[in-house]
Tab-separated table of C-alpha atoms in Angstrom:
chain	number	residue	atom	x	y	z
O	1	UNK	CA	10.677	111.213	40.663
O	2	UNK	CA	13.277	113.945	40.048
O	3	UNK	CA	13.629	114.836	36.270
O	4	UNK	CA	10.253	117.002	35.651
O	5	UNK	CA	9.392	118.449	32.686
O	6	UNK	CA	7.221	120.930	31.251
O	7	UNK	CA	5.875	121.360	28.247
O	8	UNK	CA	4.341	124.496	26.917
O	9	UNK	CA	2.419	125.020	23.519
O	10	UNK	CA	2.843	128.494	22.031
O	11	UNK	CA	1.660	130.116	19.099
O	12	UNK	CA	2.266	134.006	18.431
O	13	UNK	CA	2.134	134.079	22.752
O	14	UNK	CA	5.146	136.877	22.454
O	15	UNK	CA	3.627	138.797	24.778
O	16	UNK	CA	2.721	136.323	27.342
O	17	UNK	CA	5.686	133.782	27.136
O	18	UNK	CA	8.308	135.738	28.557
O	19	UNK	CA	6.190	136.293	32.356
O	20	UNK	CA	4.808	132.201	31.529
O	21	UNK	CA	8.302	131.200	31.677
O	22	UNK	CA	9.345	133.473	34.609
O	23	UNK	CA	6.059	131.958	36.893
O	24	UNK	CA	7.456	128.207	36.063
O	25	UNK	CA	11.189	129.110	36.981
O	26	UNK	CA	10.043	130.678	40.046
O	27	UNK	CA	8.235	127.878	40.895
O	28	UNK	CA	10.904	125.888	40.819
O	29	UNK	CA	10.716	124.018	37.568
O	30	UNK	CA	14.225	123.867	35.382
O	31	UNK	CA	13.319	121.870	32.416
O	32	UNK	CA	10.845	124.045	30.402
O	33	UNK	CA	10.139	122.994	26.949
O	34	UNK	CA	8.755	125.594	25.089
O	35	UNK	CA	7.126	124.197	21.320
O	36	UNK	CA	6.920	127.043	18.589
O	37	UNK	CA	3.857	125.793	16.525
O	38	UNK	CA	4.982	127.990	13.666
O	39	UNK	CA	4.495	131.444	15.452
O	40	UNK	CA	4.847	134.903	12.989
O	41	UNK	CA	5.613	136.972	16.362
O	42	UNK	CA	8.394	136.824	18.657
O	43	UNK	CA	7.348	133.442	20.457
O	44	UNK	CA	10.509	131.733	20.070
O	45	UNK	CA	13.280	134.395	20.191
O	46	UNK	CA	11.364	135.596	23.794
O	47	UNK	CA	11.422	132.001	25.176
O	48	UNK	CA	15.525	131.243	24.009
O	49	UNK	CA	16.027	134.451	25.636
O	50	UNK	CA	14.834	133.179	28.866
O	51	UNK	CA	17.029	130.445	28.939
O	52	UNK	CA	14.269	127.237	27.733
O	53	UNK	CA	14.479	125.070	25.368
O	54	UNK	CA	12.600	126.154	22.167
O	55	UNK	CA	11.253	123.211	19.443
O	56	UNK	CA	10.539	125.200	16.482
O	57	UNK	CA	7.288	123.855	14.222
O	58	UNK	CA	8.232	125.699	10.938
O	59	UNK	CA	4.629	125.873	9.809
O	60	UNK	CA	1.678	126.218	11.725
O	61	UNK	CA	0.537	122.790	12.792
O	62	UNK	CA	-1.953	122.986	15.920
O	63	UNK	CA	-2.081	122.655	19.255
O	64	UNK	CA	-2.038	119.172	19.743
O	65	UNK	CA	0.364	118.697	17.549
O	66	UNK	CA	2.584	120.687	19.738
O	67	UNK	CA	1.942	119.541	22.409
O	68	UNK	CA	3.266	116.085	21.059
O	69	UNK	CA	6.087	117.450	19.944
O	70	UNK	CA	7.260	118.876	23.186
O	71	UNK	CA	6.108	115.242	24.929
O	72	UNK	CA	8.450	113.333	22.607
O	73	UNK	CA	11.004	115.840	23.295
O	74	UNK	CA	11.017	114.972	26.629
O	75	UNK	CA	10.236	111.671	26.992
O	76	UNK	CA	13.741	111.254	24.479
O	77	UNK	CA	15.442	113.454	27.590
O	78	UNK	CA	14.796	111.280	30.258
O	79	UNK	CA	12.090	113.122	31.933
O	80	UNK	CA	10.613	111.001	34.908
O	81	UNK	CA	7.222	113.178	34.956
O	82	UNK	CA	5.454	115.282	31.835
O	83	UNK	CA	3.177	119.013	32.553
O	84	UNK	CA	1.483	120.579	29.869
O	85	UNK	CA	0.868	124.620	30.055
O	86	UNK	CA	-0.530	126.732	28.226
O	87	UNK	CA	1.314	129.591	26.869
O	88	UNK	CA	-1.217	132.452	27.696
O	89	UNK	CA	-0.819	132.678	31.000
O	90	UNK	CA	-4.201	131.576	31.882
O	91	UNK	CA	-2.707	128.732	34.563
O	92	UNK	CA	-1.373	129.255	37.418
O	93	UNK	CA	2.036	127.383	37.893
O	94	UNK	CA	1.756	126.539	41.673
O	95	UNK	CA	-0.785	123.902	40.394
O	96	UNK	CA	1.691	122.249	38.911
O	97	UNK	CA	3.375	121.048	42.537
O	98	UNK	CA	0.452	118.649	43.223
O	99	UNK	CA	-0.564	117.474	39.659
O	100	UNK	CA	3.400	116.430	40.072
O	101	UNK	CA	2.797	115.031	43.529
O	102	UNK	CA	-0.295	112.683	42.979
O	103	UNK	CA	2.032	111.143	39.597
O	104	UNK	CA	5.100	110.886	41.522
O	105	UNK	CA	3.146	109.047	44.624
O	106	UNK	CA	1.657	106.819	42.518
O	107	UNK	CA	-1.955	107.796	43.003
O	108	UNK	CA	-2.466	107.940	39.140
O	109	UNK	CA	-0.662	108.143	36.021
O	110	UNK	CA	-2.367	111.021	34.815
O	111	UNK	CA	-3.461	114.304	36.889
O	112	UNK	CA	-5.560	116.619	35.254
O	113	UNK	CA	-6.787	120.075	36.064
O	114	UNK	CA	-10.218	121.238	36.646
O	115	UNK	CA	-11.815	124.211	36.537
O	116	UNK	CA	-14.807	122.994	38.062
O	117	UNK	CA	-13.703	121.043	41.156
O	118	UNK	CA	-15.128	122.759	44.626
O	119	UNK	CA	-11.753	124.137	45.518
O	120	UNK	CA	-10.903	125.698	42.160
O	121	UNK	CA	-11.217	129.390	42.594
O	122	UNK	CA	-11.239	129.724	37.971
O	123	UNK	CA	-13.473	133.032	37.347
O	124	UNK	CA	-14.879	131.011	34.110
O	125	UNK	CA	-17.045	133.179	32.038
O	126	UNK	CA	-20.860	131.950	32.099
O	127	UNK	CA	-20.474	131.356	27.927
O	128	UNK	CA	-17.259	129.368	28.378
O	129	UNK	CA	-19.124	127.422	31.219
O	130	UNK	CA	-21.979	126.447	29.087
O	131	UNK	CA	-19.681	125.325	26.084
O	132	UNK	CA	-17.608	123.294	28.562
O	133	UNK	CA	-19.980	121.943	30.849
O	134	UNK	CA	-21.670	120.370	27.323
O	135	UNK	CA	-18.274	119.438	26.396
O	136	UNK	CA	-17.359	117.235	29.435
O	137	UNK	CA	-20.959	115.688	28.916
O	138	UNK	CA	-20.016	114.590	24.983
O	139	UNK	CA	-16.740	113.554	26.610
O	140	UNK	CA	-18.597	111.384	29.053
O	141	UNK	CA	-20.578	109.821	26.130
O	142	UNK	CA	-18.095	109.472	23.866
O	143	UNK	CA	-15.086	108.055	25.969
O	144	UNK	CA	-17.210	106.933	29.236
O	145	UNK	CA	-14.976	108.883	30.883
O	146	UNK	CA	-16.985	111.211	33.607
O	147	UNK	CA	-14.807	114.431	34.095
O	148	UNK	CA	-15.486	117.962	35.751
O	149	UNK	CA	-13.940	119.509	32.906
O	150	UNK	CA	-12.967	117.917	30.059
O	151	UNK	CA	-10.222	120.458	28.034
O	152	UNK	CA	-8.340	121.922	30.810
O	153	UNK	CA	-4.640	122.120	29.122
O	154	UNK	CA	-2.930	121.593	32.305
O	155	UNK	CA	-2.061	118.425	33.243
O	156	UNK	CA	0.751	115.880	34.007
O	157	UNK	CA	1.547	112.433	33.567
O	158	UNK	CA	3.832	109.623	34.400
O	159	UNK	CA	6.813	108.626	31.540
O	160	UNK	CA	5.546	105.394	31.029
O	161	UNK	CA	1.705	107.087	30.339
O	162	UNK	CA	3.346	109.743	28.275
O	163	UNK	CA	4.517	106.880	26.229
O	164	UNK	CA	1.313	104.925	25.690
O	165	UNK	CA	-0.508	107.650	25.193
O	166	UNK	CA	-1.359	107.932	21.273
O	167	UNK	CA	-3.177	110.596	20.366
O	168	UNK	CA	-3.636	111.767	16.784
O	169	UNK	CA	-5.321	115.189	16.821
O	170	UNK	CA	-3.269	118.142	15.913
O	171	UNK	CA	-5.707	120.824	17.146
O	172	UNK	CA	-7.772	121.487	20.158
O	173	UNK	CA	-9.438	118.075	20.042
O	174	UNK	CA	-6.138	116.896	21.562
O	175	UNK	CA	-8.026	117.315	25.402
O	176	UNK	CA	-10.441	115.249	24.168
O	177	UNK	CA	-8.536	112.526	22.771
O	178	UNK	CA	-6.094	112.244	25.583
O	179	UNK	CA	-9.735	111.039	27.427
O	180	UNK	CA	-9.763	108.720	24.905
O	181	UNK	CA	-6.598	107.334	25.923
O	182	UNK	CA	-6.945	107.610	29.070
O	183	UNK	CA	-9.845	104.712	28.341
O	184	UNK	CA	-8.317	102.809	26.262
O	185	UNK	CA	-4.679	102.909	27.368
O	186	UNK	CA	-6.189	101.805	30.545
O	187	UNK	CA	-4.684	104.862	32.609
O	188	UNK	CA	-5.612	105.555	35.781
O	189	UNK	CA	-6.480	109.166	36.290
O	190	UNK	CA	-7.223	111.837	38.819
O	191	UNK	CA	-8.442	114.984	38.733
O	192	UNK	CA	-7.192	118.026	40.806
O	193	UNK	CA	-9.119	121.385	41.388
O	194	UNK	CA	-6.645	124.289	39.692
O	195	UNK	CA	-7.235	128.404	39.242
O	196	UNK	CA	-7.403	129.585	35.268
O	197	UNK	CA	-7.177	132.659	34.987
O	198	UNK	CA	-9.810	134.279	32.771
O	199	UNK	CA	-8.532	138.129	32.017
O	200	UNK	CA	-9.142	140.177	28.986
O	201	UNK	CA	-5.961	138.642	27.211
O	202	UNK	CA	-6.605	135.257	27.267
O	203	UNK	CA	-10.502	135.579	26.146
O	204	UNK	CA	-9.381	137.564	23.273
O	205	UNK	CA	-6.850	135.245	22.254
O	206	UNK	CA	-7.916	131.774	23.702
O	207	UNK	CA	-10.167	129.465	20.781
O	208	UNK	CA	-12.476	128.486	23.360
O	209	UNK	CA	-15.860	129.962	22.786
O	210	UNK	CA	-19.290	128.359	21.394
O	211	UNK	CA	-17.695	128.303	17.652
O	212	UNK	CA	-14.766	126.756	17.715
O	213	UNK	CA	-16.142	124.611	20.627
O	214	UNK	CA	-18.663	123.333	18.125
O	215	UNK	CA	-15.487	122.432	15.790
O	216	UNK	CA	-13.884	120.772	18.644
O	217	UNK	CA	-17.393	118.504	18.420
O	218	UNK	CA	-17.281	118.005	14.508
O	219	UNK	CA	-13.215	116.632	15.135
O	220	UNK	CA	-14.488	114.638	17.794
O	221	UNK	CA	-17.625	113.307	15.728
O	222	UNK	CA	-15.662	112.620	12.268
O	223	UNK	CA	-12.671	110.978	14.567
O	224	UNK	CA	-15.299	108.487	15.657
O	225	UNK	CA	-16.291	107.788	12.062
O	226	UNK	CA	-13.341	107.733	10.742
O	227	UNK	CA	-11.041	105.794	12.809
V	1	UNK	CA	-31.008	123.297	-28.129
V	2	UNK	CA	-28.762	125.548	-25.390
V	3	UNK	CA	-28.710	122.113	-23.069
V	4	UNK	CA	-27.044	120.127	-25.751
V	5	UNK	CA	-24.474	123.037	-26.822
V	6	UNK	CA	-23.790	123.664	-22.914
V	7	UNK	CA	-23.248	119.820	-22.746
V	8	UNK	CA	-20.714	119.031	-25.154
V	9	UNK	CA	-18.748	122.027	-24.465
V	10	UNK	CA	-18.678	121.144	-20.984
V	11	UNK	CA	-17.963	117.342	-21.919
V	12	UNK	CA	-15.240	118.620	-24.129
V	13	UNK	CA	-13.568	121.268	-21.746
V	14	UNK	CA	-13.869	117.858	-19.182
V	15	UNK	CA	-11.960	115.885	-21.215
V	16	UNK	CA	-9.290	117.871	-22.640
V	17	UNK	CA	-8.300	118.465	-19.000
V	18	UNK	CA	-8.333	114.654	-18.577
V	19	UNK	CA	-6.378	114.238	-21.478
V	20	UNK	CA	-3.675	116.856	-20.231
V	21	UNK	CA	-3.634	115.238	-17.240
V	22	UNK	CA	-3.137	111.671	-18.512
V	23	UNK	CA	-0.522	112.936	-20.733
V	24	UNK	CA	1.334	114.219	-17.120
V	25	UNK	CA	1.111	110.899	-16.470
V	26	UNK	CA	-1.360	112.574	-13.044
V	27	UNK	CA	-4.411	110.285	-13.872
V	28	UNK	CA	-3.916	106.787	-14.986
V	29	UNK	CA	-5.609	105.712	-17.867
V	30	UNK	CA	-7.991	103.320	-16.673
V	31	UNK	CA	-8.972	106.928	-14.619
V	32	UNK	CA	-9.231	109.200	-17.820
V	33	UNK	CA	-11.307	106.059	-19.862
V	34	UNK	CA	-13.839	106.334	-16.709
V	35	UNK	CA	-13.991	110.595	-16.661
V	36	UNK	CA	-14.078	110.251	-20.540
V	37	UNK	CA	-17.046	107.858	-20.954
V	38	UNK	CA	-19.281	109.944	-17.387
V	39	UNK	CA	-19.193	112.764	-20.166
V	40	UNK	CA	-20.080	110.915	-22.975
V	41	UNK	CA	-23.362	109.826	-20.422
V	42	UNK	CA	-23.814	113.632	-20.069
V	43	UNK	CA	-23.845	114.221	-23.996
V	44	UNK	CA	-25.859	111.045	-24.472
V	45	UNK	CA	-28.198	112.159	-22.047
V	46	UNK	CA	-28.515	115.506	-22.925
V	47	UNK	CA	-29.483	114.414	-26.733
V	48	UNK	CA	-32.098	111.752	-25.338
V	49	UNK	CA	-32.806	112.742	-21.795
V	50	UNK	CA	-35.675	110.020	-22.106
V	51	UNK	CA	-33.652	107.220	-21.432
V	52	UNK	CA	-32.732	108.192	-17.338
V	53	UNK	CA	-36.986	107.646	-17.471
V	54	UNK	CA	-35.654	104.036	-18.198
V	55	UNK	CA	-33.498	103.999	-14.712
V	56	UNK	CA	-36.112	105.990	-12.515
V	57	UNK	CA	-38.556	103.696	-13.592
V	58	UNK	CA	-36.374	100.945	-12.303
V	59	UNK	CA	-35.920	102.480	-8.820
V	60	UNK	CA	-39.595	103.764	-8.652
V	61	UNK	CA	-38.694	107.583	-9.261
V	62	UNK	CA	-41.167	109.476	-11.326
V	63	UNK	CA	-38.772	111.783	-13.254
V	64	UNK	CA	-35.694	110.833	-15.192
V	65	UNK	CA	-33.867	113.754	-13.955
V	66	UNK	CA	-34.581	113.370	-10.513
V	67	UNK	CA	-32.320	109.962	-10.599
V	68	UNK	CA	-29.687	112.374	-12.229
V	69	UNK	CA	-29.866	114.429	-9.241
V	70	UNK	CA	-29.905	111.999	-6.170
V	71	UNK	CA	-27.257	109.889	-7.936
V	72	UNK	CA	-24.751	113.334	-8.315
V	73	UNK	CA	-25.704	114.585	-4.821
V	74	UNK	CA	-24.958	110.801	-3.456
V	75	UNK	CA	-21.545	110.759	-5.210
V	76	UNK	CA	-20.500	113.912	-4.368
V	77	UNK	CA	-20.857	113.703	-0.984
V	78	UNK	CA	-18.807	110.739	-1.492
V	79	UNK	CA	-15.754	112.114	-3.522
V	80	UNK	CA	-15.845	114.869	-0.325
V	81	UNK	CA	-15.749	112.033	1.832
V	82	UNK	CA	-12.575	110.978	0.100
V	83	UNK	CA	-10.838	114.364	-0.454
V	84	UNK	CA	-12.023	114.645	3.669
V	85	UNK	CA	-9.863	111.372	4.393
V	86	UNK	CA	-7.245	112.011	2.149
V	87	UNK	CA	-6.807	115.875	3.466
V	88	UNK	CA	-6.620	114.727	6.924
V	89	UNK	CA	-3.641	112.234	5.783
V	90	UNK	CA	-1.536	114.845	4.367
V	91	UNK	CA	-2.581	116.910	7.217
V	92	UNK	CA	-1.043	114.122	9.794
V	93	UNK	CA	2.130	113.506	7.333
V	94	UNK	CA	3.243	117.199	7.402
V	95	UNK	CA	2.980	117.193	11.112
V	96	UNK	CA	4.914	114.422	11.200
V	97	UNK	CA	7.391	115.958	8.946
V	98	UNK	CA	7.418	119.402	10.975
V	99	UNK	CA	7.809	117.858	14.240
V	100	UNK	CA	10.463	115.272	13.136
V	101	UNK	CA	12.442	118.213	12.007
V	102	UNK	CA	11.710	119.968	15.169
V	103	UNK	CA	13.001	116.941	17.082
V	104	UNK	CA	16.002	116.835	14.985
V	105	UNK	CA	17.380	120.527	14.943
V	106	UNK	CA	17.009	119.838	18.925
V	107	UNK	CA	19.402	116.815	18.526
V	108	UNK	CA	22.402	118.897	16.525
């Protein structure tokens, strides 16, 4: 397991980016893919200054979506082992060592983050809580898939899961889906206690609160109608 | 009287949009005979609104407009249902377009 890659999901991040980038490198981790989604700020310019490659969504296309994107991307490059982060600075990218670890021993082909494992030391507001401690609960339903926290954007995976996994939504019902997968693609999966970092930034710009967790529901619910 | 006027106005307004549009060659014609003759219903119907009594009747629903009602609410929420499936299509084809050309200016 050498050629690690990371992908990272950014739209109109400008400010963040920059120090995101900086905490990977520092860490250790070369291969930093950095997906636009169609950002009217500085997103991109910031990231190619730091030396990343930058995938460029020229219209605004969702999170998911991105995060595709920027899997493709480096599953075409040869990488051994995928990461996704999120762009706002929220994660901490020290987790990323033993998400890496548990897919490159073997112990699973998909590591995901919790915030609500014992050891995770995530200051999670008490709304944010509520909305995702319902969340992993439809999850459970849903998928049959019982996780601690069921939309934690920080995760990694194996090549060969990165290239079963199918998932179709382009917006923040891509956590959910990827549970989905995980289900049906017959991956086996751990999950690993991480830190997200809840600070004035992120809750202002993060689309995690009770309303668009509700829409989050209503993708979920029309995916299972429709598909 | 108002009904009627309101009617065939609206039925006419309907239709000379259809027509425009057939004549784009947007609808096919088998789609502008259908829009046509649900207008010509409406006209009908507003001239003799006793005949929906006819079709309530039939279903066991005590007034004609009532059947009027449940059958527009029931195909409306069906045409959304469509223009719901059909968005979400486009939606996945121009993020397949956008990252495809993502992928590509990667590859130069």
């Amino acid at each position: 397991m050498n050629k690690l890659m990371i992908v990272v999901p950014a739209y109109n991040e400008a400010v963040k980016i920059g120090a995101v980038i900086e905490s990977l490198k520092k860490e250790g981790f070369q291969n930093i893919i950095v997906v636009d989604d169609g950002s009217t700020d500085k997103t991109a310019e910031t990231a190619r200054s730091k030396g990343v490659v930058v995938l460029s969504h020229f219209v605004n296309c969702g999170y998911g979506a991105a995060i595709t994107t920027g899997i493709k991307h480096a599953v075409v490059q040869g990488a051994d082992a995928i990461a996704t982060f999120d762009a706002d600075g929220q994660h901490v990218s020290s987790d990323l060592h033993k998400l890496f670890e548990i897919v490159a021993k073997g112990e699973a082909d998909i590591a995901l983050g919790s915030r609500f494992l014992k050891q995770s030391k995530s200051n999670v507001p008490l709304l944010r809580k509520m909305a995702l401690k319902a969340g992993r609960m439809i999850v459970w339903a849903f998928y049959g898939v019982k996780l601690s926290d069921a939309h934690s954007g920080l995760r990694a995976m194996s090549r060969e899961a990165a290239e079963k996994i199918d998932v179709k939504s382009a917006h923040m019902d891509f956590s959910s889906e990827i549970v989905d997968q995980i289900k049906k693609q017959k991956l086996r999966w751990k999950e690993l206690p991480v830190t997200v970092r809840y600070t004035q930034y992120s809750i202002k710009n993060s689309k995690q609160g009770p309303l668009p967790a509700l829409k989050i529901f209503s993708q979920m619910i029309w995916r299972k109608l429709v598909r | 009287m108002a009904i009627q006027v309101f009617a065939i106005a609206m039925a006419l307004f309907a239709i000379s949009r259809a027509y425009l549009r057939l004549r784009e060659k947007k609808l096919k014609p088998f789609e502008f005979i259908f829009w046509t003759l649900l207008w010509l219903v409406v006209v009908f119907i507003a001239f003799a609104p006793d005949v929906t009594f006819f079709f309530s009747k039939l279903v066991g629903i005590e007034r004609g407009i009532d059947i009027i009602i449940y059958t527009s609410i029931i195909a409306l929420f069906y045409l959304m249902f469509r223009l719901y499936v059909k968005l979400e299509t486009v939606e996945q084809n121009l993020t397949k377009i956008v990252r495809e050309l993502a992928l590509r200016e990667k590859k130069r």
